[in-house]
PDB file of C-alpha atoms in Angstrom:
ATOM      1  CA  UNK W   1       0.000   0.000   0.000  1.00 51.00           C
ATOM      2  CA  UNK W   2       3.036   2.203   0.737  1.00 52.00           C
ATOM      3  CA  UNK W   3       4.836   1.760  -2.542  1.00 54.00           C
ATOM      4  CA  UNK W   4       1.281   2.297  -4.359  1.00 54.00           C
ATOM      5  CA  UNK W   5       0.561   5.893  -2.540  1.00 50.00           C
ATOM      6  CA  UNK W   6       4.696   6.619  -3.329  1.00 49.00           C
ATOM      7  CA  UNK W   7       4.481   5.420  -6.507  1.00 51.00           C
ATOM      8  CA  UNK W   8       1.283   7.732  -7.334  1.00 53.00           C
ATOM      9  CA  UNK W   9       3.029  10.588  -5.771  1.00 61.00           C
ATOM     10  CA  UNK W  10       5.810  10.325  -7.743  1.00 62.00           C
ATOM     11  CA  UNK W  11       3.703  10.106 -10.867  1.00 64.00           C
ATOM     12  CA  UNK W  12       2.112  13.217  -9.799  1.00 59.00           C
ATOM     13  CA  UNK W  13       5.482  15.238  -8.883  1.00 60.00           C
ATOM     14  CA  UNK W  14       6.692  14.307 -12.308  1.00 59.00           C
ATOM     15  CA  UNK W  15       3.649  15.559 -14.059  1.00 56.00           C
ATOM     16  CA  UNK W  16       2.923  18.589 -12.336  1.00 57.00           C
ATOM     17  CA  UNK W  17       7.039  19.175 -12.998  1.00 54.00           C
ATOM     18  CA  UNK W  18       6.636  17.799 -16.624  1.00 53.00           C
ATOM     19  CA  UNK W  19       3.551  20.891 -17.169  1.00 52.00           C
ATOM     20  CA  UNK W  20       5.499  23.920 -15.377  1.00 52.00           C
ATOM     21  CA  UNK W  21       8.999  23.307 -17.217  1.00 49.00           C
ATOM     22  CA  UNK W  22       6.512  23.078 -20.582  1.00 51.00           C
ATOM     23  CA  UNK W  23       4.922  26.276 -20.294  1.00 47.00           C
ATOM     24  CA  UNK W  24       8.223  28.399 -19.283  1.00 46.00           C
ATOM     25  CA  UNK W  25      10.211  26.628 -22.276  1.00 45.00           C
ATOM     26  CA  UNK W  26       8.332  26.267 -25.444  1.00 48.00           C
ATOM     27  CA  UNK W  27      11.355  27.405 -27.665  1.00 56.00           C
ATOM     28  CA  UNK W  28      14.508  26.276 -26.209  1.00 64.00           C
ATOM     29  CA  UNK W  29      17.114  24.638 -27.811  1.00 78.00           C
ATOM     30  CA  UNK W  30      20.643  22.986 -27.242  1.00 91.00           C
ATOM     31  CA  UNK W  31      22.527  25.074 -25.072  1.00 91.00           C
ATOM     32  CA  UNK W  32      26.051  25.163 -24.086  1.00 94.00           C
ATOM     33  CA  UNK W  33      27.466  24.300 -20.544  1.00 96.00           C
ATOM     34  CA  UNK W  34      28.099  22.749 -17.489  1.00 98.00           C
ATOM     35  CA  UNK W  35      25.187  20.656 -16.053  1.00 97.00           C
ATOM     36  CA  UNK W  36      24.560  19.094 -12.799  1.00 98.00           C
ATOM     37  CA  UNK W  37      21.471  16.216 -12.226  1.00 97.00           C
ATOM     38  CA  UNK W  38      20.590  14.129  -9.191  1.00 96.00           C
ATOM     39  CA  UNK W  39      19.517  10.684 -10.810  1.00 92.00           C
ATOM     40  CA  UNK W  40      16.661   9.196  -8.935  1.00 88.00           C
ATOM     41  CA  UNK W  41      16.676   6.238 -11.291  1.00 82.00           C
ATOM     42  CA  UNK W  42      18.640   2.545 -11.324  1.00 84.00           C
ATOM     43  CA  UNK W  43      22.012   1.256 -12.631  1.00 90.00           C
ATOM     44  CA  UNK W  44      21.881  -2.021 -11.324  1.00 93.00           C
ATOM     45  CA  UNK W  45      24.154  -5.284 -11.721  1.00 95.00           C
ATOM     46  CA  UNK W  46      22.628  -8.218 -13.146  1.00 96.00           C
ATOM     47  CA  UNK W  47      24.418 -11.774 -14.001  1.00 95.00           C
ATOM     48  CA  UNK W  48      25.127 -11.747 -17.445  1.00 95.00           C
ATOM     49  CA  UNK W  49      24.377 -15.871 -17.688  1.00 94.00           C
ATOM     50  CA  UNK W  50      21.175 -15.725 -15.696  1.00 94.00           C
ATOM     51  CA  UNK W  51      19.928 -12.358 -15.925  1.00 94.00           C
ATOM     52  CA  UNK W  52      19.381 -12.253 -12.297  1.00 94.00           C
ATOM     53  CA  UNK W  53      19.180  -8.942 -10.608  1.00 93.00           C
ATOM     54  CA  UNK W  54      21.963  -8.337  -7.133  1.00 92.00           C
ATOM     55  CA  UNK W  55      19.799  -4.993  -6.194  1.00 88.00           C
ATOM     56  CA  UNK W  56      18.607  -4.909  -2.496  1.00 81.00           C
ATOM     57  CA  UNK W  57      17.087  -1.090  -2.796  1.00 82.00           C
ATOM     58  CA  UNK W  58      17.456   2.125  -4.555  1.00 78.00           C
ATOM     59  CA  UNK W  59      19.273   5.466  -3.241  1.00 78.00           C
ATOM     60  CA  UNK W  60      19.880   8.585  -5.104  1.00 84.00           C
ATOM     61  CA  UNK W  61      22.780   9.324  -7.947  1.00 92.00           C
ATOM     62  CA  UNK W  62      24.560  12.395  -9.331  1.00 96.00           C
ATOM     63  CA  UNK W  63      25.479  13.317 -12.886  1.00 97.00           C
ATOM     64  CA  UNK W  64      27.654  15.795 -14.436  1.00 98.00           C
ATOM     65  CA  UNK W  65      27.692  17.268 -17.714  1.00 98.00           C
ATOM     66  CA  UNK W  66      29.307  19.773 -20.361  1.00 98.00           C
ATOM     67  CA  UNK W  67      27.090  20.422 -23.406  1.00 97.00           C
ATOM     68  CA  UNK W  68      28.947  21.739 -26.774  1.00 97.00           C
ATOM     69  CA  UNK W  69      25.648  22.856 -28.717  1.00 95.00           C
ATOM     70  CA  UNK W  70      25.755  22.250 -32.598  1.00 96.00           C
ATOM     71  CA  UNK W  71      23.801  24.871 -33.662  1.00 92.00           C
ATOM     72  CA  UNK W  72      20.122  24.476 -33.467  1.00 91.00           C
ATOM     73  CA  UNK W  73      18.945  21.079 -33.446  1.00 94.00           C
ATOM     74  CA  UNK W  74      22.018  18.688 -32.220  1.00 97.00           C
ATOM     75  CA  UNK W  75      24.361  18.809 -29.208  1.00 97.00           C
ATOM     76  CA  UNK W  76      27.771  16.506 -27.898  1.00 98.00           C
ATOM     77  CA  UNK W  77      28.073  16.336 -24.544  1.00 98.00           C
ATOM     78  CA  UNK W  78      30.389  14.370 -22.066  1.00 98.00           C
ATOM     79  CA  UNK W  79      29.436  13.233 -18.926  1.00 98.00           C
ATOM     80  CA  UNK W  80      29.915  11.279 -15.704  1.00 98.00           C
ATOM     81  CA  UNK W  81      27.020   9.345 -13.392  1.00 96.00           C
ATOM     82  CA  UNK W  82      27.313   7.266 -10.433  1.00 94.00           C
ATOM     83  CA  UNK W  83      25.191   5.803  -7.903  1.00 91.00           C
ATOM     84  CA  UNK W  84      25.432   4.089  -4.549  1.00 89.00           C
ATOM     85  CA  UNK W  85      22.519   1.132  -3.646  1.00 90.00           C
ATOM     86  CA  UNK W  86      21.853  -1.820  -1.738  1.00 90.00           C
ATOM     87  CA  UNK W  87      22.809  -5.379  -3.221  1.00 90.00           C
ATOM     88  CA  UNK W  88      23.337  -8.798  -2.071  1.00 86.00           C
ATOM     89  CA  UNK W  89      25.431 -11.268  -4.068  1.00 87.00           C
ATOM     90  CA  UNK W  90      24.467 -14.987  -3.703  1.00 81.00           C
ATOM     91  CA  UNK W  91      26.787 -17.161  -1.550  1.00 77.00           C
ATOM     92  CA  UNK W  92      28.721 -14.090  -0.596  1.00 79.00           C
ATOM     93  CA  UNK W  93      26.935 -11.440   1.910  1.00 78.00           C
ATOM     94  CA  UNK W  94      29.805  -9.374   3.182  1.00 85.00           C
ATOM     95  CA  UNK W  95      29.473  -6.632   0.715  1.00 88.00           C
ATOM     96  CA  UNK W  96      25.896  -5.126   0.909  1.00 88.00           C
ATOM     97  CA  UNK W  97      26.564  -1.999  -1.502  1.00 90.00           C
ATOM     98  CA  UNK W  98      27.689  -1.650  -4.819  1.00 92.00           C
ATOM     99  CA  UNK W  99      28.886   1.400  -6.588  1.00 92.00           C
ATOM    100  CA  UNK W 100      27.643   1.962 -10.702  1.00 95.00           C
ATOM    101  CA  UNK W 101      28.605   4.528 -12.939  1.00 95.00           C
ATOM    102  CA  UNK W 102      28.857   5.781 -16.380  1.00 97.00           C
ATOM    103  CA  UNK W 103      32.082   7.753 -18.269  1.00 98.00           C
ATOM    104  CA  UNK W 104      30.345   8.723 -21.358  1.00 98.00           C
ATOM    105  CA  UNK W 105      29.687  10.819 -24.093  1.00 98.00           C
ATOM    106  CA  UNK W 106      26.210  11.906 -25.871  1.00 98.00           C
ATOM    107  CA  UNK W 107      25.043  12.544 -29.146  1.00 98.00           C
ATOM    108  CA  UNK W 108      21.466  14.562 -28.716  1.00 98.00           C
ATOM    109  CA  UNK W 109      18.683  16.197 -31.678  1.00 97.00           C
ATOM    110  CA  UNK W 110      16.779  18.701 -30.098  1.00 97.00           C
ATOM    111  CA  UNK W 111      13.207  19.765 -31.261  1.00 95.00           C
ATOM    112  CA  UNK W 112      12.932  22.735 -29.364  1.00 93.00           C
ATOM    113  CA  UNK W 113      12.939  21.934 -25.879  1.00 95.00           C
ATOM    114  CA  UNK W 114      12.451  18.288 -26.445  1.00 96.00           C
ATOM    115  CA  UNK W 115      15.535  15.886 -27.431  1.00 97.00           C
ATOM    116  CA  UNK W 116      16.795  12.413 -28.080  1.00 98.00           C
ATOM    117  CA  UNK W 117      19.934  11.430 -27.211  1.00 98.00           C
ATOM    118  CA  UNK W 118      22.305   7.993 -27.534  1.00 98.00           C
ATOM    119  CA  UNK W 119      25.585   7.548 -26.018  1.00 98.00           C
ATOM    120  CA  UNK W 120      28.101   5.475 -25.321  1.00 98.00           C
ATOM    121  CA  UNK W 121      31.085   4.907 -22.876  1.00 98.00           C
ATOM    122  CA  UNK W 122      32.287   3.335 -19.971  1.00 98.00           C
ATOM    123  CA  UNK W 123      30.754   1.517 -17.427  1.00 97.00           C
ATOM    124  CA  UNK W 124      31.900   0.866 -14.532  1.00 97.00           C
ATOM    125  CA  UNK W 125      30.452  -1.592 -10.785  1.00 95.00           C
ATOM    126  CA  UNK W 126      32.379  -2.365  -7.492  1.00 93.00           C
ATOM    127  CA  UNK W 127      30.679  -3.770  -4.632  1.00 92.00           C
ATOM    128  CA  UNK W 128      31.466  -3.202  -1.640  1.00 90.00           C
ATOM    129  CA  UNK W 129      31.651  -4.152   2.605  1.00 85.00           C
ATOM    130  CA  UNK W 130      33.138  -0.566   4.062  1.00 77.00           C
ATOM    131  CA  UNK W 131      34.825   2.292   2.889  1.00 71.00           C
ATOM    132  CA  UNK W 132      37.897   0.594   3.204  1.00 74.00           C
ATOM    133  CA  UNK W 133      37.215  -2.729   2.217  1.00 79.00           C
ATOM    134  CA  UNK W 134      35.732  -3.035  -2.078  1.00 82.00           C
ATOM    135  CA  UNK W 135      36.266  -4.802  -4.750  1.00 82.00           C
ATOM    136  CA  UNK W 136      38.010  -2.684  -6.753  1.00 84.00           C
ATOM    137  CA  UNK W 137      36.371  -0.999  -9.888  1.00 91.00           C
ATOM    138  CA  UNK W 138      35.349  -3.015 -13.101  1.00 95.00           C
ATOM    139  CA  UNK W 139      35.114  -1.920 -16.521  1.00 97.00           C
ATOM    140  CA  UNK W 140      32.836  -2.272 -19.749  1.00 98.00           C
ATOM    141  CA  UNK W 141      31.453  -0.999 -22.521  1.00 98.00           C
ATOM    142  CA  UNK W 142      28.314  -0.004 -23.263  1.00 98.00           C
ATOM    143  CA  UNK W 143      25.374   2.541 -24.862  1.00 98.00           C
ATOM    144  CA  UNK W 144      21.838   3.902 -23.757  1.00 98.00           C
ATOM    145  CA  UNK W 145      19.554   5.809 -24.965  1.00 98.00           C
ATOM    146  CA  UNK W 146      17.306   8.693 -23.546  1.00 97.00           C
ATOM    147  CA  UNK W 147      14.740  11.197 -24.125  1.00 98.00           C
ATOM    148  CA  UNK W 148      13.774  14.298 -22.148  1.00 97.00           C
ATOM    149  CA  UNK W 149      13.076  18.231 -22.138  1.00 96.00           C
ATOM    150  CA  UNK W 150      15.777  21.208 -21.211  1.00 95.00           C
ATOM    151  CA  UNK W 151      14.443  24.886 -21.495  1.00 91.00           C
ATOM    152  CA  UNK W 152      16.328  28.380 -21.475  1.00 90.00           C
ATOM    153  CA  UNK W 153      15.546  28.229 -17.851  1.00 91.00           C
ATOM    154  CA  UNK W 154      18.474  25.642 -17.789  1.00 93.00           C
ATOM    155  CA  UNK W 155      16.013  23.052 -15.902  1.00 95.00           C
ATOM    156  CA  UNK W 156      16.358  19.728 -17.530  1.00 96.00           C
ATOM    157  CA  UNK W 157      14.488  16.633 -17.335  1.00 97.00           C
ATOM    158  CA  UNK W 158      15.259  12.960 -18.958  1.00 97.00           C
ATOM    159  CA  UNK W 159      14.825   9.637 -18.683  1.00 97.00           C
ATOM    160  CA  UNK W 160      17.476   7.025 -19.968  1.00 97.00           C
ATOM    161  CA  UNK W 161      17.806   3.038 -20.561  1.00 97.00           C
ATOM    162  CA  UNK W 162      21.075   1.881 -20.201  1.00 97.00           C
ATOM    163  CA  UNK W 163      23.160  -1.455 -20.595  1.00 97.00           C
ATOM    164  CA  UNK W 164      26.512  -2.353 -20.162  1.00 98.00           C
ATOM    165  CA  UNK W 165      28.399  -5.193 -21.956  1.00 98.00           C
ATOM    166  CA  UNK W 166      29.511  -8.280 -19.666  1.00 97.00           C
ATOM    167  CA  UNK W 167      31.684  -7.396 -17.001  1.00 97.00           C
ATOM    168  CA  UNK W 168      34.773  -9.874 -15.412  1.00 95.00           C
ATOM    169  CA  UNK W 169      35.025 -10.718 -12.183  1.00 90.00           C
ATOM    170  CA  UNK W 170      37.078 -13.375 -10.695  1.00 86.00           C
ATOM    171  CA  UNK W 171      35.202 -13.999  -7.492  1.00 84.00           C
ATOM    172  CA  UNK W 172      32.130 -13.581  -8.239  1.00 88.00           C
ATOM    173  CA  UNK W 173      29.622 -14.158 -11.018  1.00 92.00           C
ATOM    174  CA  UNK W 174      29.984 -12.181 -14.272  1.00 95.00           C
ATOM    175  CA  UNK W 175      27.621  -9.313 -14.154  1.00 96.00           C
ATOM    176  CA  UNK W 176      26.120  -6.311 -16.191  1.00 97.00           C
ATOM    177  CA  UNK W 177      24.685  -2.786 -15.719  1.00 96.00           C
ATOM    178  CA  UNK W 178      21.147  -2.153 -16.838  1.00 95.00           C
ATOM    179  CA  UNK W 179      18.303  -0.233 -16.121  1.00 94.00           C
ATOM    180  CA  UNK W 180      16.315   3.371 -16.119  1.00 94.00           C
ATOM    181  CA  UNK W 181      17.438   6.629 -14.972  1.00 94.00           C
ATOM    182  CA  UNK W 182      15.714   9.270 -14.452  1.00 95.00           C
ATOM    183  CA  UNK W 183      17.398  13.085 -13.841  1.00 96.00           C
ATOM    184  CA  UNK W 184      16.495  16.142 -12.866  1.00 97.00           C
ATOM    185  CA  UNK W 185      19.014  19.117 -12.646  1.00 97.00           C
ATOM    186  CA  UNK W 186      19.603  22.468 -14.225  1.00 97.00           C
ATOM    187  CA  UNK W 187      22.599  23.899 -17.043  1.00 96.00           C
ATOM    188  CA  UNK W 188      24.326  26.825 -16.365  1.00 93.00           C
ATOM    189  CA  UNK W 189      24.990  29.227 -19.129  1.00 82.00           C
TER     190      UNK W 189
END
């Protein structure tokens, strides 16, 4: 009943955001700059073989950007995004976090305030049992894709799907990064 009435609220926060950054930004475009997002979406590991999912709850991510606009209707950017969450690997519950991220870059088309975007880069997972105890960070490739609405404001908000290629670990399964992020944040002129 909880995560129906939260789920509903968060429908409605979205919405009632969606409507207000509409109306102030009807003719925005690509613009260039540094951008800052909190990420109140999911990077999560999976096993690659089973497609099992090693997420025990979500908490809030960052992202950072800097947008090079290409005149009206496309934009490069390159960015980095991380999150912290819960997770339990089978057979192995010492570490009960894992780190995800993203070193990427982004190819957007903008239709006024409105634009797609694919990118690819980096990805990167470590779990881990206390700031001084982790596994070490563990690379892959991979892409996503994402859609979303920036105004002259600066406000900005977009969802993403992202997956990682197969990453190598030697102690425990081999795993992925998948998943949907959502950000909200603002661009600086």
């Amino acid at each position: 009943m909880i995560e129906r009435f939260a789920m509903k609220n968060r429908s409605a926060f979205f919405l009632t955001f969606l409507l207000t950054f509409w109306t102030s930004a009807t003719q925005a475009g690509p613009i260039d700059g540094w951008g800052l997002f909190l990420d109140v979406g999911q990077l999560k590991p999976v096993n690659d073989d089973s497609g099992r999912e090693y997420q025990g709850s979500k908490i809030i991510g960052d992202q950072i950007d800097y947008q090079f606009a290409l005149g009206d209707s496309f934009s490069f950017s390159l960015f980095a995004s991380e999150n912290m969450n819960k997770g339990v690997l089978p057979a192995n519950t010492k570490y009960g976090y894992y780190k995800a991220g993203i070193l990427g870059a982004e190819f957007r088309a903008w239709m006024g305030p409105l634009f797609i975007g694919v990118h690819g880069g980096q990805y990167f997972l470590t779990w881990i049992e206390s700031l001084s105890s982790y596994t070490g960070l563990k690379w892959s490739g991979g892409s996503g894709w994402g859609l979303g609405l920036e105004g002259k404001s600066g406000w900005s908000l977009g969802w993403y799907k992202e997956k990682s290629e197969k990453i190598d670990f030697d102690d425990f399964p081999d795993q992925r990064i998948e998943g949907d992020r959502f950000i909200l944040g603002y661009r600086w002129r």
